[in-house]
Coordinates of N, CA, C and O in Angstrom, one line a residue:
M1 N 215.8 126.9 91.7 CA 215.3 128.2 92.1 C 213.8 128.3 91.6 O 213.5 128.0 90.5
G2 N 213.0 128.8 92.5 CA 211.6 128.9 92.2 C 211.2 130.2 91.5 O 212.1 131.2 91.4
I3 N 210.0 130.4 91.1 CA 209.6 131.6 90.4 C 209.7 132.8 91.4 O 210.1 133.9 91.0
R4 N 209.3 132.5 92.6 CA 209.3 133.6 93.6 C 210.7 134.2 93.8 O 210.9 135.4 93.8
E5 N 211.7 133.3 93.9 CA 213.1 133.7 94.0 C 213.6 134.5 92.8 O 214.3 135.6 92.9
E6 N 213.2 134.0 91.6 CA 213.6 134.7 90.4 C 213.0 136.1 90.3 O 213.6 137.1 90.0
Q7 N 211.7 136.3 90.8 CA 211.1 137.6 90.8 C 211.8 138.5 91.7 O 212.0 139.7 91.5
T8 N 212.2 138.0 92.9 CA 212.9 138.8 93.9 C 214.2 139.3 93.3 O 214.5 140.5 93.5
I9 N 214.9 138.4 92.7 CA 216.2 138.8 92.1 C 216.0 139.9 91.0 O 216.8 140.9 91.0
R10 N 215.0 139.7 90.2 CA 214.8 140.7 89.1 C 214.4 142.1 89.7 O 214.8 143.1 89.2
E11 N 213.5 142.0 90.8 CA 213.1 143.3 91.4 C 214.3 144.0 92.0 O 214.3 145.2 92.1
Q12 N 215.4 143.3 92.4 CA 216.6 143.9 93.0 C 217.6 144.3 91.9 O 218.7 144.7 92.2
G13 N 217.2 144.1 90.6 CA 218.0 144.5 89.5 C 219.0 143.5 89.1 O 219.9 143.8 88.3
G14 N 218.9 142.3 89.6 CA 219.9 141.2 89.2 C 219.4 140.4 88.1 O 218.2 140.5 87.6
D15 N 220.2 139.4 87.7 CA 219.8 138.5 86.6 C 219.7 137.1 87.3 O 220.7 136.6 87.9
P16 N 218.5 136.5 87.3 CA 218.4 135.2 88.0 C 219.3 134.1 87.4 O 219.7 133.2 88.1
A17 N 219.7 134.2 86.1 CA 220.6 133.2 85.5 C 221.9 133.2 86.2 O 222.6 132.2 86.4
D18 N 222.4 134.4 86.6 CA 223.7 134.5 87.3 C 223.6 133.9 88.7 O 224.5 133.2 89.2
Q19 N 222.5 134.0 89.4 CA 222.3 133.5 90.7 C 222.2 132.0 90.7 O 222.6 131.3 91.6
A20 N 221.5 131.4 89.7 CA 221.2 130.0 89.7 C 222.3 129.2 89.0 O 222.4 128.0 89.1
G21 N 223.2 129.9 88.3 CA 224.3 129.2 87.6 C 223.8 128.5 86.4 O 224.5 127.6 85.9
R22 N 222.6 128.8 85.9 CA 222.1 128.2 84.7 C 221.4 129.3 83.9 O 220.8 130.2 84.4
P23 N 221.4 129.1 82.6 CA 220.7 130.1 81.8 C 219.2 129.9 81.9 O 218.7 128.8 82.0
L24 N 218.5 131.0 81.8 CA 217.0 130.9 81.7 C 216.6 130.6 80.3 O 217.3 130.8 79.4
A25 N 215.4 130.0 80.2 CA 214.9 129.7 78.9 C 214.7 131.0 78.1 O 214.2 132.0 78.7
A26 N 215.0 131.0 76.9 CA 214.8 132.2 76.0 C 213.3 132.5 75.9 O 212.5 131.6 75.8
P27 N 212.9 133.7 75.9 CA 211.5 134.1 75.7 C 211.0 133.7 74.4 O 211.8 133.7 73.4
L28 N 209.8 133.3 74.3 CA 209.2 133.0 73.0 C 209.1 134.2 72.1 O 208.8 135.3 72.6
P29 N 209.3 134.0 70.8 CA 209.1 135.1 69.9 C 207.6 135.5 69.9 O 206.7 134.6 70.2
A30 N 207.3 136.7 69.6 CA 205.9 137.2 69.7 C 205.0 136.4 68.8 O 203.8 136.1 69.1
S31 N 205.5 135.9 67.7 CA 204.6 135.1 66.8 C 204.3 133.7 67.3 O 203.4 133.1 67.0
A32 N 205.1 133.2 68.3 CA 204.9 131.9 68.8 C 204.2 131.9 70.2 O 203.8 130.9 70.7
A33 N 203.9 133.1 70.7 CA 203.2 133.2 72.0 C 201.8 132.8 71.8 O 201.2 133.0 70.8
P34 N 201.3 132.1 72.8 CA 199.9 131.7 72.7 C 198.9 132.9 72.7 O 199.2 133.9 73.3
P35 N 197.9 132.8 71.9 CA 196.9 133.9 71.8 C 196.3 134.1 73.2 O 196.0 133.2 73.9
V36 N 196.1 135.4 73.5 CA 195.4 135.7 74.8 C 193.9 135.7 74.5 O 193.4 136.3 73.6
P37 N 193.2 134.9 75.3 CA 191.7 134.9 75.1 C 191.1 136.2 75.3 O 191.5 137.0 76.2
P38 N 190.0 136.6 74.6 CA 189.4 137.9 74.8 C 188.7 137.9 76.2 O 188.3 136.8 76.7
R39 N 188.7 139.0 76.8 CA 188.0 139.2 78.1 C 186.5 139.1 77.9 O 186.0 139.6 76.9
P40 N 185.8 138.4 78.9 CA 184.4 138.4 78.7 C 183.8 139.8 78.8 O 184.3 140.6 79.5
A41 N 182.6 139.9 78.2 CA 181.9 141.1 78.3 C 181.5 141.4 79.7 O 181.4 140.5 80.5
P42 N 181.2 142.7 80.0 CA 180.7 142.9 81.4 C 179.5 142.1 81.7 O 178.7 141.8 80.9
G43 N 179.3 141.7 82.9 CA 178.3 140.8 83.4 C 178.7 139.4 83.2 O 179.9 139.1 82.8
R44 N 177.9 138.5 83.6 CA 178.3 137.1 83.5 C 177.9 136.5 82.2 O 177.0 136.9 81.5
S45 N 178.8 135.5 81.7 CA 178.5 134.9 80.5 C 178.6 133.4 80.7 O 179.0 132.9 81.7
G46 N 178.3 132.7 79.6 CA 178.4 131.2 79.7 C 177.4 130.6 80.6 O 176.2 131.1 80.7
Y47 N 177.8 129.6 81.3 CA 176.9 128.8 82.2 C 176.3 129.7 83.3 O 175.1 129.7 83.4
A48 N 177.1 130.5 83.9 CA 176.6 131.4 85.0 C 175.6 132.4 84.4 O 174.6 132.7 85.0
G49 N 175.9 132.9 83.2 CA 175.0 133.9 82.6 C 173.7 133.2 82.3 O 172.6 133.8 82.4
H50 N 173.7 132.0 81.8 CA 172.5 131.3 81.5 C 171.7 131.1 82.7 O 170.4 131.2 82.7
L51 N 172.3 130.7 83.8 CA 171.6 130.5 85.1 C 171.0 131.8 85.5 O 169.8 131.8 86.0
D52 N 171.7 132.9 85.4 CA 171.1 134.2 85.8 C 169.9 134.5 84.9 O 168.8 135.0 85.5
R53 N 169.9 134.3 83.6 CA 168.8 134.6 82.8 C 167.6 133.7 83.1 O 166.5 134.1 83.1
L54 N 167.9 132.4 83.4 CA 166.8 131.5 83.7 C 166.2 131.8 85.1 O 165.0 131.8 85.2
A55 N 167.0 132.2 86.0 CA 166.5 132.6 87.3 C 165.6 133.8 87.2 O 164.6 134.0 87.9
A56 N 166.0 134.8 86.4 CA 165.2 136.0 86.2 C 163.9 135.7 85.6 O 162.9 136.4 85.8
A57 N 163.8 134.7 84.7 CA 162.6 134.4 84.0 C 161.7 133.4 84.8 O 160.6 133.1 84.5
A58 N 162.2 132.8 85.9 CA 161.5 131.8 86.7 C 160.2 132.3 87.2 O 160.1 133.4 87.7
G59 N 159.2 131.5 87.0 CA 157.8 131.9 87.5 C 157.1 132.8 86.6 O 156.0 133.3 86.9
T60 N 157.7 133.2 85.5 CA 157.0 134.2 84.6 C 156.5 133.4 83.3 O 157.0 132.3 83.0
P61 N 155.6 134.0 82.5 CA 155.2 133.4 81.3 C 156.4 133.2 80.3 O 156.3 132.4 79.4
A62 N 157.5 134.0 80.5 CA 158.6 133.9 79.6 C 159.6 132.8 79.9 O 160.6 132.7 79.3
E63 N 159.3 132.0 81.0 CA 160.3 131.0 81.4 C 160.6 130.0 80.3 O 161.7 129.7 80.1
A64 N 159.5 129.5 79.6 CA 159.8 128.5 78.6 C 160.6 129.1 77.4 O 161.4 128.4 76.9
D65 N 160.3 130.4 77.1 CA 161.1 131.0 76.1 C 162.6 131.2 76.5 O 163.5 131.0 75.7
A66 N 162.8 131.5 77.8 CA 164.2 131.6 78.3 C 164.9 130.2 78.2 O 166.1 130.2 77.8
V67 N 164.2 129.2 78.5 CA 164.8 127.8 78.4 C 165.1 127.5 77.0 O 166.2 127.0 76.7
A68 N 164.2 127.8 76.1 CA 164.5 127.6 74.6 C 165.6 128.4 74.2 O 166.5 127.9 73.4
A69 N 165.8 129.6 74.6 CA 166.9 130.5 74.2 C 168.2 129.9 74.7 O 169.2 129.9 74.0
V70 N 168.2 129.4 75.9 CA 169.5 128.9 76.5 C 169.8 127.6 75.7 O 171.0 127.4 75.3
L71 N 168.8 126.8 75.3 CA 169.1 125.6 74.6 C 169.6 125.8 73.2 O 170.0 124.9 72.5
S72 N 169.4 127.0 72.7 CA 169.9 127.4 71.4 C 171.4 127.8 71.4 O 172.0 128.0 70.3
D73 N 172.0 127.7 72.5 CA 173.5 128.1 72.7 C 174.3 127.1 71.8 O 173.9 125.9 71.7
P74 N 175.3 127.5 71.2 CA 176.1 126.6 70.3 C 176.9 125.5 71.1 O 177.3 124.6 70.5
D75 N 177.0 125.7 72.4 CA 177.6 124.6 73.2 C 176.5 123.8 73.9 O 176.0 124.2 75.0
P76 N 176.1 122.7 73.3 CA 174.9 122.0 73.8 C 175.1 121.4 75.2 O 174.2 121.3 75.9
V77 N 176.3 121.0 75.5 CA 176.5 120.4 76.8 C 176.3 121.5 77.9 O 175.7 121.2 78.9
M78 N 176.9 122.6 77.7 CA 176.7 123.7 78.7 C 175.3 124.1 78.8 O 174.7 124.3 79.9
A79 N 174.6 124.2 77.6 CA 173.2 124.7 77.6 C 172.3 123.6 78.4 O 171.5 124.0 79.2
D80 N 172.5 122.3 78.0 CA 171.8 121.3 78.7 C 172.0 121.3 80.2 O 171.1 121.2 81.0
S81 N 173.2 121.5 80.6 CA 173.6 121.5 82.0 C 172.9 122.7 82.7 O 172.4 122.5 83.8
A82 N 173.0 123.9 82.1 CA 172.3 125.0 82.7 C 170.8 124.8 82.9 O 170.2 125.2 83.9
V83 N 170.2 124.3 81.9 CA 168.7 124.1 81.9 C 168.4 123.0 83.0 O 167.4 123.2 83.7
V84 N 169.2 121.9 83.1 CA 168.9 120.9 84.1 C 169.1 121.5 85.5 O 168.3 121.2 86.4
T85 N 170.1 122.3 85.7 CA 170.3 122.9 87.0 C 169.1 123.8 87.3 O 168.6 123.8 88.4
H86 N 168.6 124.5 86.3 CA 167.4 125.4 86.5 C 166.2 124.5 86.8 O 165.4 124.8 87.7
L87 N 166.0 123.4 86.1 CA 164.9 122.5 86.4 C 164.9 122.0 87.8 O 163.9 122.0 88.5
D88 N 166.1 121.6 88.2 CA 166.3 121.1 89.6 C 165.9 122.1 90.6 O 165.2 121.9 91.6
R89 N 166.4 123.3 90.4 CA 166.2 124.4 91.4 C 164.7 124.8 91.5 O 164.2 125.1 92.5
R90 N 164.0 124.8 90.3 CA 162.6 125.2 90.3 C 161.7 124.0 90.8 O 160.8 124.3 91.6
A91 N 162.0 122.8 90.3 CA 161.1 121.7 90.7 C 161.1 121.4 92.2 O 160.1 121.1 92.8
V92 N 162.3 121.5 92.8 CA 162.4 121.2 94.2 C 161.5 122.2 95.0 O 161.1 121.8 96.1
R93 N 161.3 123.4 94.5 CA 160.6 124.4 95.3 C 159.1 124.4 95.0 O 158.3 125.0 95.7
L94 N 158.7 123.7 93.9 CA 157.2 123.7 93.6 C 156.5 122.5 94.3 O 157.1 121.4 94.4
P95 N 155.3 122.8 94.8 CA 154.6 121.7 95.4 C 154.1 120.7 94.4 O 154.0 121.0 93.2
A96 N 153.9 119.5 94.9 CA 153.5 118.4 94.0 C 152.0 118.5 93.7 O 151.2 117.6 94.1
D97 N 151.6 119.6 93.0 CA 150.2 119.8 92.7 C 150.0 120.4 91.3 O 150.9 120.3 90.5
A98 N 149.0 121.1 91.1 CA 148.7 121.7 89.8 C 149.8 122.8 89.5 O 150.1 123.0 88.3
A99 N 150.4 123.4 90.4 CA 151.5 124.4 90.1 C 152.6 123.7 89.4 O 153.1 124.2 88.4
F100 N 153.0 122.5 89.9 CA 154.1 121.8 89.2 C 153.6 121.3 87.9 O 154.4 121.4 86.9
S101 N 152.4 120.7 87.8 CA 151.9 120.2 86.5 C 151.9 121.3 85.4 O 152.3 121.0 84.3
G102 N 151.4 122.5 85.8 CA 151.3 123.6 84.9 C 152.7 124.0 84.4 O 153.0 124.2 83.2
W103 N 153.6 124.1 85.4 CA 155.0 124.5 85.0 C 155.7 123.4 84.1 O 156.3 123.8 83.1
A104 N 155.5 122.2 84.5 CA 156.1 121.1 83.7 C 155.5 121.1 82.3 O 156.2 120.9 81.3
G105 N 154.2 121.3 82.2 CA 153.6 121.3 80.9 C 154.0 122.4 80.0 O 154.2 122.3 78.8
A106 N 154.3 123.6 80.6 CA 154.7 124.7 79.9 C 156.2 124.5 79.4 O 156.5 125.0 78.3
L107 N 157.0 123.8 80.1 CA 158.4 123.7 79.7 C 158.6 122.5 78.8 O 159.6 122.4 78.1
R108 N 157.7 121.5 78.8 CA 157.9 120.3 78.0 C 158.2 120.6 76.5 O 159.2 120.0 76.0
P109 N 157.5 121.5 75.8 CA 157.9 121.8 74.4 C 159.2 122.4 74.3 O 159.9 122.2 73.3
A110 N 159.6 123.2 75.3 CA 160.9 123.9 75.2 C 162.1 122.9 75.3 O 163.2 123.1 74.7
V111 N 161.9 121.8 76.0 CA 163.0 120.8 76.2 C 162.9 119.6 75.3 O 163.8 118.8 75.2
A112 N 161.8 119.6 74.5 CA 161.6 118.5 73.6 C 162.8 118.4 72.6 O 163.3 119.5 72.1
G113 N 163.3 117.3 72.3 CA 164.4 117.1 71.4 C 165.8 117.2 72.0 O 166.8 117.0 71.4
R114 N 165.8 117.5 73.3 CA 167.0 117.5 74.1 C 167.0 116.4 75.1 O 166.3 116.6 76.1
P115 N 167.6 115.3 74.9 CA 167.4 114.1 75.8 C 167.6 114.4 77.3 O 166.8 113.9 78.1
F116 N 168.7 115.0 77.6 CA 169.0 115.2 79.1 C 168.0 116.1 79.8 O 167.4 115.6 80.8
P117 N 167.7 117.3 79.3 CA 166.7 118.1 80.0 C 165.3 117.4 79.9 O 164.5 117.5 80.9
A118 N 165.0 116.8 78.8 CA 163.6 116.2 78.7 C 163.5 115.1 79.7 O 162.4 114.9 80.3
R119 N 164.5 114.3 79.8 CA 164.5 113.2 80.8 C 164.4 113.7 82.2 O 163.6 113.2 83.0
R120 N 165.1 114.7 82.5 CA 165.1 115.3 83.9 C 163.7 115.8 84.2 O 163.2 115.6 85.3
L121 N 163.0 116.5 83.3 CA 161.7 117.0 83.5 C 160.7 115.8 83.7 O 159.9 115.8 84.6
R122 N 160.9 114.7 82.9 CA 160.0 113.5 83.1 C 160.2 112.9 84.4 O 159.3 112.5 85.1
E123 N 161.5 112.9 84.9 CA 161.8 112.3 86.2 C 161.3 113.1 87.3 O 160.8 112.6 88.3
W124 N 161.3 114.4 87.2 CA 160.7 115.3 88.2 C 159.2 115.1 88.2 O 158.6 115.1 89.3
T125 N 158.6 114.9 87.1 CA 157.2 114.6 87.0 C 156.8 113.3 87.7 O 155.9 113.2 88.5
L126 N 157.7 112.3 87.5 CA 157.5 111.0 88.2 C 157.6 111.2 89.7 O 156.8 110.7 90.5
L127 N 158.7 111.9 90.2 CA 158.9 112.1 91.6 C 157.7 112.9 92.2 O 157.2 112.5 93.3
K128 N 157.2 113.9 91.5 CA 156.1 114.7 92.1 C 154.8 113.9 92.1 O 154.0 114.0 93.0
A129 N 154.6 113.0 91.1 CA 153.4 112.1 91.1 C 153.5 111.2 92.3 O 152.5 111.0 92.9
M130 N 154.6 110.6 92.5 CA 154.7 109.7 93.7 C 154.5 110.4 95.0 O 153.8 109.9 95.9
Q131 N 155.0 111.7 95.1 CA 154.8 112.4 96.3 C 153.4 112.8 96.6 O 152.9 112.9 97.7
A132 N 152.7 113.1 95.5 CA 151.3 113.5 95.6 C 150.3 112.3 95.6 O 149.1 112.5 95.7
G133 N 150.8 111.1 95.5 CA 149.9 110.0 95.5 C 149.3 109.7 94.2 O 148.3 109.1 94.1
G134 N 149.9 110.3 93.1 CA 149.3 110.1 91.8 C 149.8 108.8 91.1 O 150.5 108.0 91.8
P135 N 149.4 108.6 89.9 CA 149.8 107.4 89.2 C 151.3 107.4 88.9 O 151.9 108.3 88.4
W136 N 151.9 106.2 89.1 CA 153.3 105.9 88.7 C 153.4 104.4 88.6 O 152.5 103.7 89.0
S137 N 154.4 104.0 87.9 CA 154.6 102.6 87.7 C 156.0 102.1 88.1 O 156.9 102.9 88.1
A138 N 156.0 100.9 88.6 CA 157.3 100.3 89.1 C 158.3 100.3 87.9 O 159.5 100.5 88.1
D139 N 157.8 99.9 86.7 CA 158.7 99.8 85.5 C 159.3 101.2 85.2 O 160.5 101.3 84.8
E140 N 158.5 102.2 85.3 CA 159.0 103.6 85.1 C 160.1 104.0 86.1 O 161.1 104.6 85.7
L141 N 159.9 103.6 87.3 CA 160.8 103.9 88.4 C 162.1 103.1 88.2 O 163.2 103.7 88.3
V142 N 162.0 101.9 87.8 CA 163.2 101.0 87.6 C 164.0 101.5 86.4 O 165.2 101.5 86.3
A143 N 163.3 102.0 85.4 CA 163.9 102.5 84.1 C 164.5 103.9 84.3 O 165.3 104.4 83.5
A144 N 164.2 104.6 85.4 CA 164.6 106.0 85.6 C 166.2 106.0 85.9 O 166.8 105.0 86.2
S145 N 166.7 107.2 85.8 CA 168.2 107.3 86.0 C 168.6 107.0 87.4 O 167.7 107.0 88.3
D146 N 169.8 106.8 87.6 CA 170.4 106.6 89.0 C 170.0 107.8 89.9 O 169.7 107.7 91.0
W147 N 170.1 109.0 89.3 CA 169.8 110.3 90.1 C 168.4 110.2 90.6 O 168.1 110.5 91.7
C148 N 167.4 109.8 89.7 CA 166.0 109.8 90.0 C 165.7 108.7 91.1 O 165.0 109.0 92.0
Q149 N 166.3 107.6 90.9 CA 166.1 106.5 91.9 C 166.6 106.9 93.3 O 165.9 106.7 94.3
H150 N 167.8 107.5 93.3 CA 168.3 107.9 94.6 C 167.4 109.1 95.2 O 167.1 109.1 96.4
A151 N 167.0 110.0 94.4 CA 166.2 111.1 94.8 C 164.8 110.5 95.4 O 164.3 111.0 96.4
A152 N 164.3 109.5 94.7 CA 163.0 108.9 95.1 C 163.2 108.2 96.5 O 162.3 108.3 97.3
A153 N 164.4 107.6 96.6 CA 164.6 106.9 97.9 C 164.7 107.8 99.1 O 164.4 107.5 100.2
L154 N 165.1 109.1 98.8 CA 165.3 110.1 99.9 C 164.1 110.9 100.0 O 163.9 111.7 101.0
S155 N 163.2 110.9 99.0 CA 162.0 111.8 99.1 C 160.8 111.1 99.8 O 160.9 109.9 100.1
P156 N 159.8 111.9 100.0 CA 158.6 111.2 100.6 C 157.8 110.3 99.6 O 156.7 110.6 99.3
A157 N 158.5 109.3 99.1 CA 157.9 108.4 98.2 C 157.1 107.4 99.0 O 157.3 107.1 100.1
P158 N 156.1 106.9 98.3 CA 155.2 105.9 99.0 C 156.0 104.6 99.3 O 157.0 104.3 98.7
Y159 N 155.4 103.9 100.3 CA 156.0 102.6 100.7 C 156.3 101.7 99.6 O 157.4 101.1 99.5
E160 N 155.4 101.6 98.7 CA 155.5 100.6 97.5 C 156.7 101.0 96.7 O 157.4 100.1 96.2
A161 N 156.9 102.3 96.5 CA 158.1 102.7 95.7 C 159.4 102.4 96.4 O 160.4 102.0 95.8
L162 N 159.4 102.5 97.7 CA 160.6 102.2 98.5 C 160.9 100.7 98.4 O 162.1 100.3 98.3
V163 N 159.9 99.9 98.4 CA 160.0 98.4 98.2 C 160.6 98.1 96.9 O 161.6 97.3 96.8
V164 N 160.1 98.7 95.8 CA 160.7 98.5 94.5 C 162.1 99.0 94.4 O 163.0 98.2 93.9
L165 N 162.4 100.1 95.0 CA 163.8 100.6 94.9 C 164.8 99.7 95.7 O 165.9 99.5 95.3
A166 N 164.3 99.3 96.9 CA 165.2 98.5 97.7 C 165.5 97.2 97.0 O 166.6 96.6 97.2
A167 N 164.7 96.7 96.2 CA 164.9 95.4 95.5 C 165.5 95.6 94.1 O 166.3 94.8 93.7
R168 N 165.2 96.7 93.4 CA 165.5 96.7 92.0 C 166.3 98.0 91.5 O 166.5 98.1 90.3
A169 N 166.6 98.9 92.4 CA 167.4 100.1 92.0 C 168.7 99.6 91.4 O 169.3 98.6 91.9
R170 N 169.2 100.3 90.5 CA 170.5 100.0 89.8 C 171.7 100.1 90.7 O 172.6 99.3 90.7
T171 N 171.7 101.1 91.6 CA 172.9 101.3 92.4 C 172.7 100.9 93.8 O 171.6 100.9 94.4
G172 N 173.8 100.5 94.5 CA 173.7 100.1 95.9 C 173.3 101.3 96.7 O 172.6 101.2 97.8
R173 N 173.7 102.5 96.3 CA 173.4 103.7 97.1 C 171.9 103.9 97.1 O 171.3 104.2 98.2
A174 N 171.2 103.7 96.0 CA 169.7 103.9 96.0 C 169.0 102.7 96.7 O 168.1 102.9 97.5
R175 N 169.5 101.5 96.5 CA 168.9 100.4 97.2 C 169.1 100.5 98.7 O 168.1 100.3 99.5
N176 N 170.3 100.9 99.2 CA 170.5 101.1 100.6 C 169.7 102.2 101.2 O 169.1 102.1 102.3
A177 N 169.6 103.3 100.5 CA 168.8 104.4 101.0 C 167.3 104.0 101.1 O 166.6 104.3 102.1
A178 N 166.8 103.3 100.1 CA 165.4 102.8 100.2 C 165.2 101.8 101.3 O 164.2 101.9 102.1
A179 N 166.2 100.9 101.5 CA 166.1 99.9 102.6 C 166.1 100.6 103.9 O 165.4 100.2 104.9
Q180 N 167.0 101.6 104.1 CA 167.0 102.3 105.4 C 165.7 103.0 105.7 O 165.2 103.0 106.8
R181 N 165.1 103.6 104.7 CA 163.8 104.3 104.9 C 162.8 103.3 105.3 O 161.9 103.5 106.1
L182 N 162.8 102.1 104.6 CA 161.8 101.0 105.0 C 162.0 100.6 106.4 O 161.0 100.4 107.1
R183 N 163.2 100.4 106.8 CA 163.5 100.0 108.2 C 163.0 101.1 109.2 O 162.4 100.8 110.2
R184 N 163.2 102.3 108.9 CA 162.7 103.4 109.8 C 161.2 103.5 109.8 O 160.6 103.7 110.9
L185 N 160.6 103.2 108.7 CA 159.1 103.2 108.7 C 158.5 102.0 109.5 O 157.5 102.1 110.0
A186 N 159.3 100.9 109.6 CA 158.9 99.7 110.3 C 159.1 99.9 111.8 O 158.5 99.1 112.6
L187 N 159.9 100.9 112.3 CA 160.2 101.0 113.7 C 158.9 101.6 114.4 O 158.2 102.4 113.8
P188 N 158.7 101.3 115.6 CA 157.6 101.9 116.3 C 157.8 103.4 116.6 O 159.0 103.8 116.7
K189 N 156.8 104.1 116.6 CA 156.9 105.6 116.8 C 157.4 105.9 118.2 O 158.1 106.9 118.3
D190 N 157.0 105.2 119.2 CA 157.4 105.5 120.6 C 158.6 104.6 120.9 O 158.5 103.3 120.9
P191 N 159.8 105.1 121.1 CA 160.9 104.3 121.4 C 160.8 103.4 122.7 O 161.5 102.4 122.8
C192 N 159.9 103.8 123.5 CA 159.7 102.9 124.7 C 158.7 101.8 124.5 O 158.6 100.9 125.3
A193 N 157.9 101.9 123.4 CA 156.9 100.9 123.1 C 157.6 99.6 122.6 O 158.6 99.7 122.0
R194 N 156.9 98.5 122.8 CA 157.5 97.2 122.3 C 156.5 96.6 121.4 O 155.4 96.6 121.3

């Protein structure tokens, strides 16, 4: 007998144990019942609350302070995750010019000492440098995370970066994405041309 059937029998004033031919488990004494977690305060808390606060501070002079405040959360994994999500959302919308450089420079001290957010900010800086035709190195690209290599293979990275990724990216996913882009770049622009 399932829970739904037991509830129906109880609603009709019966005893489910009589219907099933077996006794029900005795209820737990109040002292053995698991504690009920407190209800969250009004508004959003935790990860979603951090994302809300970071989004509200985005593009303002207080953005770096908001990032530092989130990183002071006692749950470092959640805090790092919220900050990296914020970095991804902001960086993808910023052009690869002085606006990005200024933003990254302002946030660099706030994420210093936190390996995951600091690395993501460095990798966004590398991606934006490649997109803008700025300085980058093959060694830096090869040492970057799998996420960064795959993002570079899908982004408007220079031809040289795609060659490096097609040959030396860690994952087949990034190597294949870079190789596909190289093949597309090698195709003639006019499908009727030979």
